[in-house]
Amino acid sequence: MIHLTLSNISKEYGSTTVVQDFNLEVEKGEFVSFLGPSGCGKTTTLRMVAGFEIPTTGTITMDGLDITKNAPNQRNVGMIFQAYALFPNMTVAQNIGFGLQIRRESKSVIKQRVEEMLALIRLEQHADKYPFQLSGGQQQRVALARALANQPQVLLLDEPLSALDAKIRVQLRAEIRAIQRKTGITAIFVTHDQEEALSISDRVVVMYEGKMEQVGTPFEIYNFPQTAFVANFVGTLNTAAAEVTDPSKGLISIDGIQIESAEDLKDKQNGDKVNIAIRPERFSFASDGKKANVMDCRIENITFLGSVVRIRVSIGDTKFNMDTFNNPFLELPKIGDTSQVTCSREAVLVLKN
């Protein structure tokens, strides 16, 4: 069931276009992340959903109702900002119940709802504390509870974990996802952290320079990037210039070395220049038993990364990274050795641009 629709949305400031031709349908209960570098338009798009910005063109509908020009207090959304934005002179309980007080709910309703939210974020013992007495992670959980207390139709999160250290971020993002699933609320999460987006989202919208580059599940975004930007921004990637040698068979040449792709190359001709991408983990040494796309290589460098060992190899004049899981019995080649590597046809992606 479609809950939120953004149709042909654009936002301009003078002669500068910040968001252009943005189209998205969000289902009820779905968790969608806007992922991209700083300045790509993801927060501006979120603010248009919240009502803090009005689109230059396009419409925003919620449950079939046009809310494009509604003020923030006229659309039932909750928003969590980068800064926790808690009231320092109010206790945790008072912060959570503030929105309900503005709506003039009865004291009994406020008390019950605050107790429910405190239990949801597991901070019952901290109800009478003030924000300065809480850790950063606890403060962000209070901000989440305050946003949910009013029972919004859509929850908007603008990089809510960016001020936290790495371990707390991992823990809190899991908690946010668990709470979102428990409540069934529709959520849009803005982040520039690819790991965050991939780990908690039902779908990811990758943005660049105000445009939607690709929309898909985390699995699709990572394994089947459609553009060069998505391929390079999401995860570690090898890219290389190549030449089509037989489009009917998916054959491509890299520095005179022929490999095969499972991609449809029917719109290409012999001699066409293309860019290809291969994830480091899709390579292995040919001795591992795979026979597709066997390529001679030279070992250029070996880097120990804990659970992963990254081996840099040159295939022709092009250098590629190959990742293999570390184990105590792993036998590694030496720098300068020659060997053979292989990857499947499906691992060779032909990028659209």
JSON list of N, CA, C and O in Angstrom, two decimals, residues 240-246 250-261 274 276 278 283 291-298 313-320 339-343 348:
[
{"chain": "A", "resi": 240, "resn": "ALA", "atom": "N", "xyz": [37.39, -0.19, -14.51]},
{"chain": "A", "resi": 240, "resn": "ALA", "atom": "CA", "xyz": [38.40, -0.22, -15.57]},
{"chain": "A", "resi": 240, "resn": "ALA", "atom": "C", "xyz": [37.75, 0.13, -16.90]},
{"chain": "A", "resi": 240, "resn": "ALA", "atom": "O", "xyz": [36.57, -0.11, -17.13]},
{"chain": "A", "resi": 241, "resn": "ALA", "atom": "N", "xyz": [38.56, 0.73, -17.76]},
{"chain": "A", "resi": 241, "resn": "ALA", "atom": "CA", "xyz": [38.11, 0.99, -19.13]},
{"chain": "A", "resi": 241, "resn": "ALA", "atom": "C", "xyz": [38.29, -0.29, -19.95]},
{"chain": "A", "resi": 241, "resn": "ALA", "atom": "O", "xyz": [39.27, -1.02, -19.79]},
{"chain": "A", "resi": 242, "resn": "ALA", "atom": "N", "xyz": [37.31, -0.55, -20.80]},
{"chain": "A", "resi": 242, "resn": "ALA", "atom": "CA", "xyz": [37.36, -1.78, -21.59]},
{"chain": "A", "resi": 242, "resn": "ALA", "atom": "C", "xyz": [36.79, -1.52, -22.98]},
{"chain": "A", "resi": 242, "resn": "ALA", "atom": "O", "xyz": [36.25, -0.45, -23.26]},
{"chain": "A", "resi": 243, "resn": "GLU", "atom": "N", "xyz": [36.90, -2.53, -23.84]},
{"chain": "A", "resi": 243, "resn": "GLU", "atom": "CA", "xyz": [36.41, -2.43, -25.21]},
{"chain": "A", "resi": 243, "resn": "GLU", "atom": "C", "xyz": [35.58, -3.65, -25.54]},
{"chain": "A", "resi": 243, "resn": "GLU", "atom": "O", "xyz": [35.98, -4.79, -25.23]},
{"chain": "A", "resi": 244, "resn": "VAL", "atom": "N", "xyz": [34.43, -3.45, -26.14]},
{"chain": "A", "resi": 244, "resn": "VAL", "atom": "CA", "xyz": [33.56, -4.56, -26.53]},
{"chain": "A", "resi": 244, "resn": "VAL", "atom": "C", "xyz": [34.17, -5.25, -27.75]},
{"chain": "A", "resi": 244, "resn": "VAL", "atom": "O", "xyz": [34.51, -4.61, -28.75]},
{"chain": "A", "resi": 245, "resn": "THR", "atom": "N", "xyz": [34.32, -6.57, -27.65]},
{"chain": "A", "resi": 245, "resn": "THR", "atom": "CA", "xyz": [34.89, -7.33, -28.77]},
{"chain": "A", "resi": 245, "resn": "THR", "atom": "C", "xyz": [33.87, -8.24, -29.45]},
{"chain": "A", "resi": 245, "resn": "THR", "atom": "O", "xyz": [34.02, -8.56, -30.63]},
{"chain": "A", "resi": 246, "resn": "ASP", "atom": "N", "xyz": [32.86, -8.68, -28.71]},
{"chain": "A", "resi": 246, "resn": "ASP", "atom": "CA", "xyz": [31.79, -9.49, -29.31]},
{"chain": "A", "resi": 246, "resn": "ASP", "atom": "C", "xyz": [30.53, -9.32, -28.45]},
{"chain": "A", "resi": 246, "resn": "ASP", "atom": "O", "xyz": [30.35, -10.05, -27.47]},
{"chain": "A", "resi": 250, "resn": "GLY", "atom": "N", "xyz": [28.95, -11.28, -25.09]},
{"chain": "A", "resi": 250, "resn": "GLY", "atom": "CA", "xyz": [29.32, -10.56, -23.88]},
{"chain": "A", "resi": 250, "resn": "GLY", "atom": "C", "xyz": [30.81, -10.46, -23.67]},
{"chain": "A", "resi": 250, "resn": "GLY", "atom": "O", "xyz": [31.28, -10.33, -22.54]},
{"chain": "A", "resi": 251, "resn": "LEU", "atom": "N", "xyz": [31.58, -10.51, -24.75]},
{"chain": "A", "resi": 251, "resn": "LEU", "atom": "CA", "xyz": [33.04, -10.49, -24.64]},
{"chain": "A", "resi": 251, "resn": "LEU", "atom": "C", "xyz": [33.58, -9.06, -24.61]},
{"chain": "A", "resi": 251, "resn": "LEU", "atom": "O", "xyz": [33.15, -8.20, -25.38]},
{"chain": "A", "resi": 252, "resn": "ILE", "atom": "N", "xyz": [34.52, -8.83, -23.69]},
{"chain": "A", "resi": 252, "resn": "ILE", "atom": "CA", "xyz": [35.10, -7.51, -23.47]},
{"chain": "A", "resi": 252, "resn": "ILE", "atom": "C", "xyz": [36.61, -7.67, -23.32]},
{"chain": "A", "resi": 252, "resn": "ILE", "atom": "O", "xyz": [37.09, -8.68, -22.80]},
{"chain": "A", "resi": 253, "resn": "SER", "atom": "N", "xyz": [37.34, -6.67, -23.77]},
{"chain": "A", "resi": 253, "resn": "SER", "atom": "CA", "xyz": [38.80, -6.72, -23.68]},
{"chain": "A", "resi": 253, "resn": "SER", "atom": "C", "xyz": [39.31, -5.64, -22.73]},
{"chain": "A", "resi": 253, "resn": "SER", "atom": "O", "xyz": [38.91, -4.48, -22.82]},
{"chain": "A", "resi": 254, "resn": "ILE", "atom": "N", "xyz": [40.21, -6.04, -21.81]},
{"chain": "A", "resi": 254, "resn": "ILE", "atom": "CA", "xyz": [40.91, -5.10, -20.93]},
{"chain": "A", "resi": 254, "resn": "ILE", "atom": "C", "xyz": [42.39, -5.21, -21.24]},
{"chain": "A", "resi": 254, "resn": "ILE", "atom": "O", "xyz": [43.01, -6.25, -20.98]},
{"chain": "A", "resi": 255, "resn": "ASP", "atom": "N", "xyz": [42.95, -4.17, -21.81]},
{"chain": "A", "resi": 255, "resn": "ASP", "atom": "CA", "xyz": [44.38, -4.18, -22.16]},
{"chain": "A", "resi": 255, "resn": "ASP", "atom": "C", "xyz": [44.74, -5.41, -22.99]},
{"chain": "A", "resi": 255, "resn": "ASP", "atom": "O", "xyz": [45.78, -6.04, -22.79]},
{"chain": "A", "resi": 256, "resn": "GLY", "atom": "N", "xyz": [43.83, -5.79, -23.91]},
{"chain": "A", "resi": 256, "resn": "GLY", "atom": "CA", "xyz": [44.09, -6.93, -24.77]},
{"chain": "A", "resi": 256, "resn": "GLY", "atom": "C", "xyz": [43.75, -8.28, -24.16]},
{"chain": "A", "resi": 256, "resn": "GLY", "atom": "O", "xyz": [43.88, -9.31, -24.83]},
{"chain": "A", "resi": 257, "resn": "ILE", "atom": "N", "xyz": [43.32, -8.28, -22.91]},
{"chain": "A", "resi": 257, "resn": "ILE", "atom": "CA", "xyz": [42.95, -9.53, -22.23]},
{"chain": "A", "resi": 257, "resn": "ILE", "atom": "C", "xyz": [41.43, -9.67, -22.29]},
{"chain": "A", "resi": 257, "resn": "ILE", "atom": "O", "xyz": [40.69, -8.81, -21.80]},
{"chain": "A", "resi": 258, "resn": "GLN", "atom": "N", "xyz": [40.97, -10.76, -22.86]},
{"chain": "A", "resi": 258, "resn": "GLN", "atom": "CA", "xyz": [39.53, -10.92, -23.09]},
{"chain": "A", "resi": 258, "resn": "GLN", "atom": "C", "xyz": [38.86, -11.57, -21.90]},
{"chain": "A", "resi": 258, "resn": "GLN", "atom": "O", "xyz": [39.33, -12.58, -21.36]},
{"chain": "A", "resi": 259, "resn": "ILE", "atom": "N", "xyz": [37.73, -10.99, -21.48]},
{"chain": "A", "resi": 259, "resn": "ILE", "atom": "CA", "xyz": [36.91, -11.56, -20.42]},
{"chain": "A", "resi": 259, "resn": "ILE", "atom": "C", "xyz": [35.47, -11.56, -20.88]},
{"chain": "A", "resi": 259, "resn": "ILE", "atom": "O", "xyz": [35.10, -10.89, -21.85]},
{"chain": "A", "resi": 260, "resn": "GLU", "atom": "N", "xyz": [34.64, -12.29, -20.15]},
{"chain": "A", "resi": 260, "resn": "GLU", "atom": "CA", "xyz": [33.24, -12.43, -20.53]},
{"chain": "A", "resi": 260, "resn": "GLU", "atom": "C", "xyz": [32.34, -11.87, -19.44]},
{"chain": "A", "resi": 260, "resn": "GLU", "atom": "O", "xyz": [32.57, -12.10, -18.25]},
{"chain": "A", "resi": 261, "resn": "SER", "atom": "N", "xyz": [31.31, -11.14, -19.85]},
{"chain": "A", "resi": 261, "resn": "SER", "atom": "CA", "xyz": [30.31, -10.59, -18.92]},
{"chain": "A", "resi": 261, "resn": "SER", "atom": "C", "xyz": [28.96, -11.21, -19.21]},
{"chain": "A", "resi": 261, "resn": "SER", "atom": "O", "xyz": [28.65, -11.56, -20.35]},
{"chain": "A", "resi": 274, "resn": "VAL", "atom": "N", "xyz": [33.62, 0.94, -23.06]},
{"chain": "A", "resi": 274, "resn": "VAL", "atom": "CA", "xyz": [32.73, 0.84, -21.91]},
{"chain": "A", "resi": 274, "resn": "VAL", "atom": "C", "xyz": [33.55, 0.88, -20.63]},
{"chain": "A", "resi": 274, "resn": "VAL", "atom": "O", "xyz": [34.77, 0.68, -20.66]},
{"chain": "A", "resi": 276, "resn": "ILE", "atom": "N", "xyz": [33.78, -0.93, -16.93]},
{"chain": "A", "resi": 276, "resn": "ILE", "atom": "CA", "xyz": [33.31, -2.11, -16.21]},
{"chain": "A", "resi": 276, "resn": "ILE", "atom": "C", "xyz": [33.65, -1.98, -14.73]},
{"chain": "A", "resi": 276, "resn": "ILE", "atom": "O", "xyz": [34.50, -1.17, -14.34]},
{"chain": "A", "resi": 278, "resn": "ILE", "atom": "N", "xyz": [34.11, -4.51, -11.04]},
{"chain": "A", "resi": 278, "resn": "ILE", "atom": "CA", "xyz": [34.17, -5.82, -10.40]},
{"chain": "A", "resi": 278, "resn": "ILE", "atom": "C", "xyz": [34.47, -5.61, -8.92]},
{"chain": "A", "resi": 278, "resn": "ILE", "atom": "O", "xyz": [35.45, -4.94, -8.57]},
{"chain": "A", "resi": 283, "resn": "PHE", "atom": "N", "xyz": [36.75, -11.66, -7.00]},
{"chain": "A", "resi": 283, "resn": "PHE", "atom": "CA", "xyz": [37.96, -12.28, -7.54]},
{"chain": "A", "resi": 283, "resn": "PHE", "atom": "C", "xyz": [38.42, -13.43, -6.62]},
{"chain": "A", "resi": 283, "resn": "PHE", "atom": "O", "xyz": [38.22, -13.40, -5.40]},
{"chain": "A", "resi": 291, "resn": "LYS", "atom": "N", "xyz": [36.82, -21.52, -13.24]},
{"chain": "A", "resi": 291, "resn": "LYS", "atom": "CA", "xyz": [37.48, -21.54, -14.54]},
{"chain": "A", "resi": 291, "resn": "LYS", "atom": "C", "xyz": [37.06, -20.39, -15.44]},
{"chain": "A", "resi": 291, "resn": "LYS", "atom": "O", "xyz": [37.69, -20.16, -16.46]},
{"chain": "A", "resi": 292, "resn": "ALA", "atom": "N", "xyz": [35.99, -19.67, -15.10]},
{"chain": "A", "resi": 292, "resn": "ALA", "atom": "CA", "xyz": [35.54, -18.57, -15.95]},
{"chain": "A", "resi": 292, "resn": "ALA", "atom": "C", "xyz": [36.49, -17.39, -15.81]},
{"chain": "A", "resi": 292, "resn": "ALA", "atom": "O", "xyz": [36.96, -17.08, -14.73]},
{"chain": "A", "resi": 293, "resn": "ASN", "atom": "N", "xyz": [36.74, -16.72, -16.92]},
{"chain": "A", "resi": 293, "resn": "ASN", "atom": "CA", "xyz": [37.54, -15.49, -16.91]},
{"chain": "A", "resi": 293, "resn": "ASN", "atom": "C", "xyz": [38.87, -15.66, -16.17]},
{"chain": "A", "resi": 293, "resn": "ASN", "atom": "O", "xyz": [39.18, -14.92, -15.22]},
{"chain": "A", "resi": 294, "resn": "VAL", "atom": "N", "xyz": [39.65, -16.61, -16.58]},
{"chain": "A", "resi": 294, "resn": "VAL", "atom": "CA", "xyz": [40.98, -16.80, -15.97]},
{"chain": "A", "resi": 294, "resn": "VAL", "atom": "C", "xyz": [41.94, -15.80, -16.60]},
{"chain": "A", "resi": 294, "resn": "VAL", "atom": "O", "xyz": [42.07, -15.71, -17.81]},
{"chain": "A", "resi": 295, "resn": "MET", "atom": "N", "xyz": [42.62, -15.03, -15.75]},
{"chain": "A", "resi": 295, "resn": "MET", "atom": "CA", "xyz": [43.49, -13.95, -16.22]},
{"chain": "A", "resi": 295, "resn": "MET", "atom": "C", "xyz": [44.86, -14.03, -15.54]},
{"chain": "A", "resi": 295, "resn": "MET", "atom": "O", "xyz": [44.94, -14.21, -14.32]},
{"chain": "A", "resi": 296, "resn": "ASP", "atom": "N", "xyz": [45.91, -13.88, -16.33]},
{"chain": "A", "resi": 296, "resn": "ASP", "atom": "CA", "xyz": [47.26, -13.81, -15.76]},
{"chain": "A", "resi": 296, "resn": "ASP", "atom": "C", "xyz": [47.40, -12.49, -15.00]},
{"chain": "A", "resi": 296, "resn": "ASP", "atom": "O", "xyz": [46.87, -11.45, -15.41]},
{"chain": "A", "resi": 297, "resn": "CYS", "atom": "N", "xyz": [48.13, -12.53, -13.91]},
{"chain": "A", "resi": 297, "resn": "CYS", "atom": "CA", "xyz": [48.30, -11.31, -13.11]},
{"chain": "A", "resi": 297, "resn": "CYS", "atom": "C", "xyz": [49.66, -11.32, -12.42]},
{"chain": "A", "resi": 297, "resn": "CYS", "atom": "O", "xyz": [50.34, -12.33, -12.35]},
{"chain": "A", "resi": 298, "resn": "ARG", "atom": "N", "xyz": [50.00, -10.15, -11.88]},
{"chain": "A", "resi": 298, "resn": "ARG", "atom": "CA", "xyz": [51.21, -10.00, -11.08]},
{"chain": "A", "resi": 298, "resn": "ARG", "atom": "C", "xyz": [50.81, -9.42, -9.73]},
{"chain": "A", "resi": 298, "resn": "ARG", "atom": "O", "xyz": [49.98, -8.50, -9.66]},
{"chain": "A", "resi": 313, "resn": "VAL", "atom": "N", "xyz": [46.54, -6.67, -7.53]},
{"chain": "A", "resi": 313, "resn": "VAL", "atom": "CA", "xyz": [47.16, -7.36, -8.66]},
{"chain": "A", "resi": 313, "resn": "VAL", "atom": "C", "xyz": [47.07, -6.48, -9.90]},
{"chain": "A", "resi": 313, "resn": "VAL", "atom": "O", "xyz": [46.19, -5.61, -10.01]},
{"chain": "A", "resi": 314, "resn": "SER", "atom": "N", "xyz": [47.99, -6.69, -10.83]},
{"chain": "A", "resi": 314, "resn": "SER", "atom": "CA", "xyz": [47.91, -6.00, -12.11]},
{"chain": "A", "resi": 314, "resn": "SER", "atom": "C", "xyz": [47.55, -7.03, -13.17]},
{"chain": "A", "resi": 314, "resn": "SER", "atom": "O", "xyz": [48.14, -8.11, -13.26]},
{"chain": "A", "resi": 315, "resn": "ILE", "atom": "N", "xyz": [46.52, -6.69, -13.94]},
{"chain": "A", "resi": 315, "resn": "ILE", "atom": "CA", "xyz": [46.08, -7.51, -15.07]},
{"chain": "A", "resi": 315, "resn": "ILE", "atom": "C", "xyz": [46.31, -6.66, -16.31]},
{"chain": "A", "resi": 315, "resn": "ILE", "atom": "O", "xyz": [45.61, -5.66, -16.51]},
{"chain": "A", "resi": 316, "resn": "GLY", "atom": "N", "xyz": [47.28, -7.02, -17.10]},
{"chain": "A", "resi": 316, "resn": "GLY", "atom": "CA", "xyz": [47.72, -6.11, -18.15]},
{"chain": "A", "resi": 316, "resn": "GLY", "atom": "C", "xyz": [48.29, -4.86, -17.49]},
{"chain": "A", "resi": 316, "resn": "GLY", "atom": "O", "xyz": [49.13, -4.95, -16.58]},
{"chain": "A", "resi": 317, "resn": "ASP", "atom": "N", "xyz": [47.83, -3.69, -17.92]},
{"chain": "A", "resi": 317, "resn": "ASP", "atom": "CA", "xyz": [48.29, -2.43, -17.32]},
{"chain": "A", "resi": 317, "resn": "ASP", "atom": "C", "xyz": [47.31, -1.92, -16.25]},
{"chain": "A", "resi": 317, "resn": "ASP", "atom": "O", "xyz": [47.51, -0.84, -15.70]},
{"chain": "A", "resi": 318, "resn": "THR", "atom": "N", "xyz": [46.25, -2.67, -15.97]},
{"chain": "A", "resi": 318, "resn": "THR", "atom": "CA", "xyz": [45.21, -2.23, -15.04]},
{"chain": "A", "resi": 318, "resn": "THR", "atom": "C", "xyz": [45.36, -2.94, -13.70]},
{"chain": "A", "resi": 318, "resn": "THR", "atom": "O", "xyz": [45.58, -4.16, -13.66]},
{"chain": "A", "resi": 319, "resn": "LYS", "atom": "N", "xyz": [45.22, -2.17, -12.63]},
{"chain": "A", "resi": 319, "resn": "LYS", "atom": "CA", "xyz": [45.38, -2.74, -11.28]},
{"chain": "A", "resi": 319, "resn": "LYS", "atom": "C", "xyz": [44.01, -2.97, -10.65]},
{"chain": "A", "resi": 319, "resn": "LYS", "atom": "O", "xyz": [43.11, -2.14, -10.74]},
{"chain": "A", "resi": 320, "resn": "PHE", "atom": "N", "xyz": [43.88, -4.11, -9.98]},
{"chain": "A", "resi": 320, "resn": "PHE", "atom": "CA", "xyz": [42.64, -4.51, -9.32]},
{"chain": "A", "resi": 320, "resn": "PHE", "atom": "C", "xyz": [42.94, -4.92, -7.89]},
{"chain": "A", "resi": 320, "resn": "PHE", "atom": "O", "xyz": [44.02, -5.46, -7.60]},
{"chain": "A", "resi": 339, "resn": "SER", "atom": "N", "xyz": [50.68, -15.00, -11.09]},
{"chain": "A", "resi": 339, "resn": "SER", "atom": "CA", "xyz": [49.66, -15.99, -10.76]},
{"chain": "A", "resi": 339, "resn": "SER", "atom": "C", "xyz": [48.52, -15.84, -11.75]},
{"chain": "A", "resi": 339, "resn": "SER", "atom": "O", "xyz": [48.65, -15.16, -12.79]},
{"chain": "A", "resi": 340, "resn": "GLN", "atom": "N", "xyz": [47.40, -16.47, -11.44]},
{"chain": "A", "resi": 340, "resn": "GLN", "atom": "CA", "xyz": [46.19, -16.32, -12.24]},
{"chain": "A", "resi": 340, "resn": "GLN", "atom": "C", "xyz": [45.01, -16.08, -11.30]},
{"chain": "A", "resi": 340, "resn": "GLN", "atom": "O", "xyz": [44.90, -16.71, -10.25]},
{"chain": "A", "resi": 341, "resn": "VAL", "atom": "N", "xyz": [44.14, -15.14, -11.70]},
{"chain": "A", "resi": 341, "resn": "VAL", "atom": "CA", "xyz": [42.92, -14.88, -10.93]},
{"chain": "A", "resi": 341, "resn": "VAL", "atom": "C", "xyz": [41.72, -15.15, -11.83]},
{"chain": "A", "resi": 341, "resn": "VAL", "atom": "O", "xyz": [41.85, -15.20, -13.06]},
{"chain": "A", "resi": 342, "resn": "THR", "atom": "N", "xyz": [40.57, -15.30, -11.21]},
{"chain": "A", "resi": 342, "resn": "THR", "atom": "CA", "xyz": [39.36, -15.59, -11.96]},
{"chain": "A", "resi": 342, "resn": "THR", "atom": "C", "xyz": [38.17, -14.90, -11.30]},
{"chain": "A", "resi": 342, "resn": "THR", "atom": "O", "xyz": [38.21, -14.57, -10.11]},
{"chain": "A", "resi": 343, "resn": "CYS", "atom": "N", "xyz": [37.13, -14.66, -12.09]},
{"chain": "A", "resi": 343, "resn": "CYS", "atom": "CA", "xyz": [35.86, -14.17, -11.56]},
{"chain": "A", "resi": 343, "resn": "CYS", "atom": "C", "xyz": [34.76, -14.67, -12.49]},
{"chain": "A", "resi": 343, "resn": "CYS", "atom": "O", "xyz": [35.01, -15.00, -13.65]},
{"chain": "A", "resi": 348, "resn": "VAL", "atom": "N", "xyz": [31.24, -9.34, -13.64]},
{"chain": "A", "resi": 348, "resn": "VAL", "atom": "CA", "xyz": [31.70, -8.26, -14.52]},
{"chain": "A", "resi": 348, "resn": "VAL", "atom": "C", "xyz": [30.51, -7.38, -14.88]},
{"chain": "A", "resi": 348, "resn": "VAL", "atom": "O", "xyz": [29.67, -7.76, -15.71]}
]
